[in-house]
Amino acid sequence: MTRFRRVGAFAAVALASALLLTGCVAPAPTPTRTPEAAPVTPAPSPTPTPTPEPVDPLLSTARLMISADRLSLVDEAGTTVAEFGYLEEPALAIEALTKVFGSPPRSEPYAGTNHAPSGVRHTWGDAVEIDERHYDESRRAEYDYRLVWPRFAVYFDEAQFEGLGLTTPTGVTAGIPWPEYEVTGNPNPGWSCDGPIVDIESLESEDGSPRDFGVVLGGWWSIDAPGSEVVPWIGAPYAQAEGCA
C-alpha cells in the first residue's frame, strides 16, 4: 500500500508541476494596429485675378466740339479726349467717330465745281458730317492760308446725336434761334460767304500774318423764310470773308 501511495503522490506532484508550468506560459502579444495616415488634401490653387481690359478713352466722349481749327472730342468733365486739326488726314477723325458712334459713316463721293473740289461726305445719321475735300495738294502748299483749303470740314445739323452734344466752345448749336448766338459769348460775330461766324480765333498763316477763322452759322440766306427762325446747321472751318464771288 505504501508503494501505491508513493506512486500516487509522485503522480500528484507531477500533475501539479505540469499545471504550474502550464500557468507560467506568457500569452501571445496582441498586435498593435498602426493608424492609417490621414489623406493629404492638396492646397487649392489660387484663382487668378483677371486683368481688366483697357478702356478706350474715346468711349468716354460726351460732346463733339468744332472750333476755328479743329474737331475736339470732350468728356463729361470737359477734358479733351482727342482732337483733329482740319489740315490732318480725315481718316483719323473718321476712325475716331466710328468708335464713338459704334458704326461707320455713310460715305458718298461728290463731283467738284468751279468753286469747290471733289470730295466725299461721311455722315452719321442726319446730324454729323465730315466733308473730305480733295484740294490740289501742290496748290495748297503754295497758299499762305492753307486752312482756307482744309483736308476736311465738319458740320452739325442737330444739337445732339446718339446722346452726344454737338456744339462750339461757347455753346452754339444748330437749332438755336438766330438772335441767340449773339448772347453766347459772340456779341460781335464775323462774317463769311455762308453766314455769320462765331467762336472766332485769329490764326497765324504760313507767311506769319494773322487771319480770323471761326464756326459758321449756315442758312443765313433763308432767315426770312417761314419756318427759318432757327440756325439750321453749323460748320467749320470758315474764314472771315474778304469778299465773296
Coordinates of C-alpha atoms in Angstrom, one line a residue:
M1 CA 0.0 0.0 0.0
T2 CA 2.8 2.3 0.8
R3 CA 4.3 1.8 -2.6
F4 CA 1.0 2.7 -4.2
R5 CA 0.7 5.8 -2.1
R6 CA 4.1 7.0 -3.1
V7 CA 3.4 6.5 -6.8
G8 CA 0.1 8.3 -6.3
A9 CA 1.9 11.1 -4.5
F10 CA 4.5 11.3 -7.3
A11 CA 1.8 11.4 -9.8
A12 CA 0.1 14.2 -8.0
V13 CA 3.3 16.2 -7.7
A14 CA 3.9 15.7 -11.4
L15 CA 0.4 16.8 -12.2
A16 CA 0.8 19.9 -10.1
S17 CA 4.1 20.7 -11.6
A18 CA 2.7 20.4 -15.1
L19 CA -0.2 22.6 -14.2
L20 CA 2.2 25.1 -12.7
L21 CA 4.4 25.1 -15.8
T22 CA 1.3 25.5 -17.9
G23 CA 0.2 28.5 -16.0
C24 CA 3.6 30.3 -16.5
V25 CA 3.4 30.4 -20.3
A26 CA 3.1 34.1 -21.4
P27 CA 0.1 34.8 -23.6
A28 CA 0.8 35.8 -27.2
P29 CA 1.0 39.7 -27.5
T30 CA -1.9 41.4 -29.2
P31 CA -0.7 43.1 -32.4
T32 CA -0.8 46.9 -32.2
R33 CA -2.8 48.4 -35.1
T34 CA -0.9 51.0 -37.0
P35 CA -3.2 54.0 -37.5
E36 CA -3.8 54.8 -41.1
A37 CA -2.3 58.1 -42.3
A38 CA -4.7 60.9 -42.9
P39 CA -5.3 61.6 -46.6
V40 CA -3.3 64.6 -47.8
T41 CA -5.6 67.3 -49.3
P42 CA -3.8 69.4 -51.9
A43 CA -3.9 73.1 -51.2
P44 CA -6.3 74.8 -53.6
S45 CA -4.6 76.7 -56.4
P46 CA -5.1 80.5 -56.1
T47 CA -7.8 81.8 -58.5
P48 CA -6.0 84.1 -61.0
T49 CA -7.3 87.7 -60.9
P50 CA -8.5 88.6 -64.4
T51 CA -6.7 91.6 -65.8
P52 CA -9.3 94.2 -66.8
E53 CA -9.4 95.1 -70.4
P54 CA -8.2 98.7 -71.0
V55 CA -11.0 101.1 -71.7
D56 CA -10.7 103.1 -74.9
P57 CA -10.7 106.8 -73.8
L58 CA -12.7 107.6 -76.9
L59 CA -15.7 105.8 -75.3
S60 CA -15.8 108.5 -72.6
T61 CA -16.7 111.2 -75.2
A62 CA -19.7 113.2 -74.2
R63 CA -19.5 116.1 -76.6
L64 CA -18.2 116.9 -80.1
M65 CA -16.9 120.4 -80.4
I66 CA -15.9 122.3 -83.6
S67 CA -13.8 125.4 -83.3
A68 CA -11.8 127.6 -85.7
D69 CA -9.1 125.0 -86.5
R70 CA -10.0 121.6 -85.1
L71 CA -12.6 119.0 -84.1
S72 CA -12.4 118.1 -80.4
L73 CA -13.8 115.1 -78.5
V74 CA -14.6 116.1 -74.9
D75 CA -15.7 114.0 -71.9
E76 CA -18.2 114.9 -69.2
A77 CA -15.6 116.7 -67.1
G78 CA -14.7 118.9 -70.1
T79 CA -11.4 117.2 -70.6
T80 CA -10.3 116.8 -74.3
V81 CA -10.1 113.1 -75.2
A82 CA -8.9 113.6 -78.7
E83 CA -8.6 116.4 -81.3
F84 CA -8.1 116.5 -85.0
G85 CA -6.9 119.6 -86.9
Y86 CA -8.7 120.3 -90.2
L87 CA -5.3 120.0 -92.1
E88 CA -4.8 116.4 -90.8
E89 CA -5.8 113.4 -92.8
P90 CA -9.6 112.9 -92.5
A91 CA -9.3 109.2 -92.0
L92 CA -8.1 109.8 -88.4
A93 CA -11.2 111.7 -87.4
I94 CA -13.4 109.2 -89.3
E95 CA -11.9 106.3 -87.4
A96 CA -12.4 108.1 -84.0
L97 CA -16.0 108.9 -84.7
T98 CA -16.7 105.4 -85.9
K99 CA -15.6 104.1 -82.4
V100 CA -17.6 106.8 -80.6
F101 CA -20.8 106.1 -82.5
G102 CA -20.2 102.4 -82.8
S103 CA -20.7 102.3 -86.6
P104 CA -19.0 103.6 -89.7
P105 CA -20.4 106.5 -91.6
R106 CA -22.4 106.5 -94.9
S107 CA -19.8 107.7 -97.4
E108 CA -20.9 109.4 -100.6
P109 CA -18.4 110.9 -103.2
Y110 CA -19.4 114.1 -104.9
A111 CA -18.1 115.9 -108.0
G112 CA -16.2 119.2 -108.0
T113 CA -17.4 122.5 -109.3
N114 CA -15.7 125.7 -110.5
H115 CA -15.7 126.9 -106.8
A116 CA -15.0 123.7 -104.9
P117 CA -13.0 120.5 -105.3
S118 CA -14.4 117.0 -105.4
G119 CA -14.6 115.0 -102.2
V120 CA -16.5 112.5 -100.0
R121 CA -19.2 113.2 -97.5
H122 CA -19.1 110.9 -94.5
T123 CA -22.3 111.2 -92.4
W124 CA -23.7 109.7 -89.3
G125 CA -27.5 109.9 -89.3
D126 CA -28.7 113.3 -90.3
A127 CA -26.6 115.1 -87.7
V128 CA -22.8 114.8 -88.2
E129 CA -20.8 115.1 -91.4
I130 CA -17.1 115.1 -92.2
D131 CA -16.6 116.7 -95.6
E132 CA -13.4 115.2 -97.0
R133 CA -12.1 117.7 -99.6
H134 CA -9.7 116.8 -102.4
Y135 CA -7.9 120.1 -103.0
D136 CA -4.9 120.1 -105.1
E137 CA -2.0 119.4 -102.7
S138 CA 0.6 121.3 -104.7
R139 CA -1.6 124.4 -104.8
R140 CA -2.4 124.1 -101.1
A141 CA 1.4 124.0 -100.3
E142 CA 1.8 127.3 -102.1
Y143 CA -1.1 129.0 -100.4
D144 CA -0.5 131.3 -97.4
Y145 CA -3.8 130.4 -95.7
R146 CA -3.9 126.7 -96.0
L147 CA -6.8 126.4 -93.6
V148 CA -9.0 128.0 -96.2
W149 CA -8.4 124.8 -98.1
P150 CA -8.8 122.2 -95.3
R151 CA -8.4 118.5 -95.8
F152 CA -11.8 118.1 -94.1
A153 CA -14.5 120.2 -92.6
V154 CA -17.2 119.3 -90.0
Y155 CA -20.9 120.1 -90.0
F156 CA -23.5 119.6 -87.3
D157 CA -27.2 119.6 -88.3
E158 CA -28.5 118.9 -84.8
A159 CA -27.7 119.9 -81.2
Q160 CA -27.3 116.2 -80.2
F161 CA -26.7 112.8 -81.8
E162 CA -26.6 109.4 -80.0
G163 CA -26.6 111.2 -76.7
L164 CA -23.6 113.4 -77.5
G165 CA -23.7 117.2 -77.6
L166 CA -22.7 118.9 -80.9
T167 CA -21.5 122.3 -80.2
T168 CA -18.9 125.1 -80.3
P169 CA -16.6 126.2 -77.5
T170 CA -19.2 128.9 -76.5
G171 CA -22.2 126.5 -76.7
V172 CA -23.6 127.5 -80.0
T173 CA -25.6 124.6 -81.6
A174 CA -27.8 124.0 -84.6
G175 CA -31.4 124.7 -83.8
I176 CA -31.0 127.8 -81.6
P177 CA -33.0 131.0 -82.5
W178 CA -31.0 133.2 -84.8
P179 CA -30.6 136.1 -82.3
E180 CA -29.4 133.7 -79.5
Y181 CA -25.9 133.1 -80.8
E182 CA -25.1 136.8 -80.1
V183 CA -25.6 136.2 -76.3
T184 CA -23.5 133.0 -76.0
G185 CA -20.1 134.8 -76.0
N186 CA -20.3 136.0 -79.6
P187 CA -21.6 139.6 -79.4
N188 CA -19.5 140.7 -82.4
P189 CA -19.6 137.8 -84.9
G190 CA -17.6 137.9 -88.1
W191 CA -18.9 137.2 -91.5
S192 CA -18.3 134.5 -94.1
C193 CA -19.8 134.0 -97.5
D194 CA -22.2 131.4 -96.0
G195 CA -23.3 133.4 -92.9
P196 CA -22.1 134.8 -89.6
I197 CA -19.1 133.1 -87.9
V198 CA -18.7 132.7 -84.2
D199 CA -16.0 131.5 -81.8
I200 CA -13.5 133.5 -83.8
E201 CA -9.8 132.9 -83.4
S202 CA -7.0 134.9 -85.1
L203 CA -4.7 132.2 -86.5
E204 CA -1.3 132.8 -88.0
S205 CA -0.9 131.8 -91.6
E206 CA 2.1 130.2 -93.2
D207 CA 3.6 133.6 -94.0
G208 CA 3.2 134.8 -90.4
S209 CA 0.3 137.1 -90.9
P210 CA -2.9 136.6 -88.9
R211 CA -6.4 135.8 -90.2
D212 CA -9.7 135.3 -88.5
F213 CA -11.4 131.9 -88.6
G214 CA -14.4 130.5 -86.8
V215 CA -17.6 128.4 -87.0
V216 CA -20.2 129.4 -89.5
L217 CA -24.0 129.6 -88.8
G218 CA -25.3 128.3 -92.1
G219 CA -28.5 129.0 -93.8
W220 CA -28.4 132.8 -93.2
W221 CA -29.8 133.4 -96.7
S222 CA -33.1 131.8 -95.7
I223 CA -33.5 133.5 -92.3
D224 CA -36.6 135.4 -93.5
A225 CA -38.4 132.3 -95.0
P226 CA -41.3 130.8 -93.0
G227 CA -40.0 128.2 -90.5
S228 CA -36.4 129.5 -90.7
E229 CA -36.3 131.2 -87.2
V230 CA -33.5 128.9 -86.0
V231 CA -30.0 128.1 -87.2
P232 CA -30.3 125.0 -89.4
W233 CA -26.6 124.0 -89.2
I234 CA -23.1 125.0 -88.1
G235 CA -19.8 124.1 -89.7
A236 CA -16.0 124.7 -89.5
P237 CA -13.5 125.9 -90.5
Y238 CA -14.6 129.2 -92.1
A239 CA -12.5 132.3 -92.7
Q240 CA -13.6 135.8 -92.2
A241 CA -14.7 136.9 -95.6
E242 CA -12.6 139.3 -97.6
G243 CA -15.1 139.3 -100.5
C244 CA -17.4 136.7 -102.0
A245 CA -17.7 135.8 -105.6

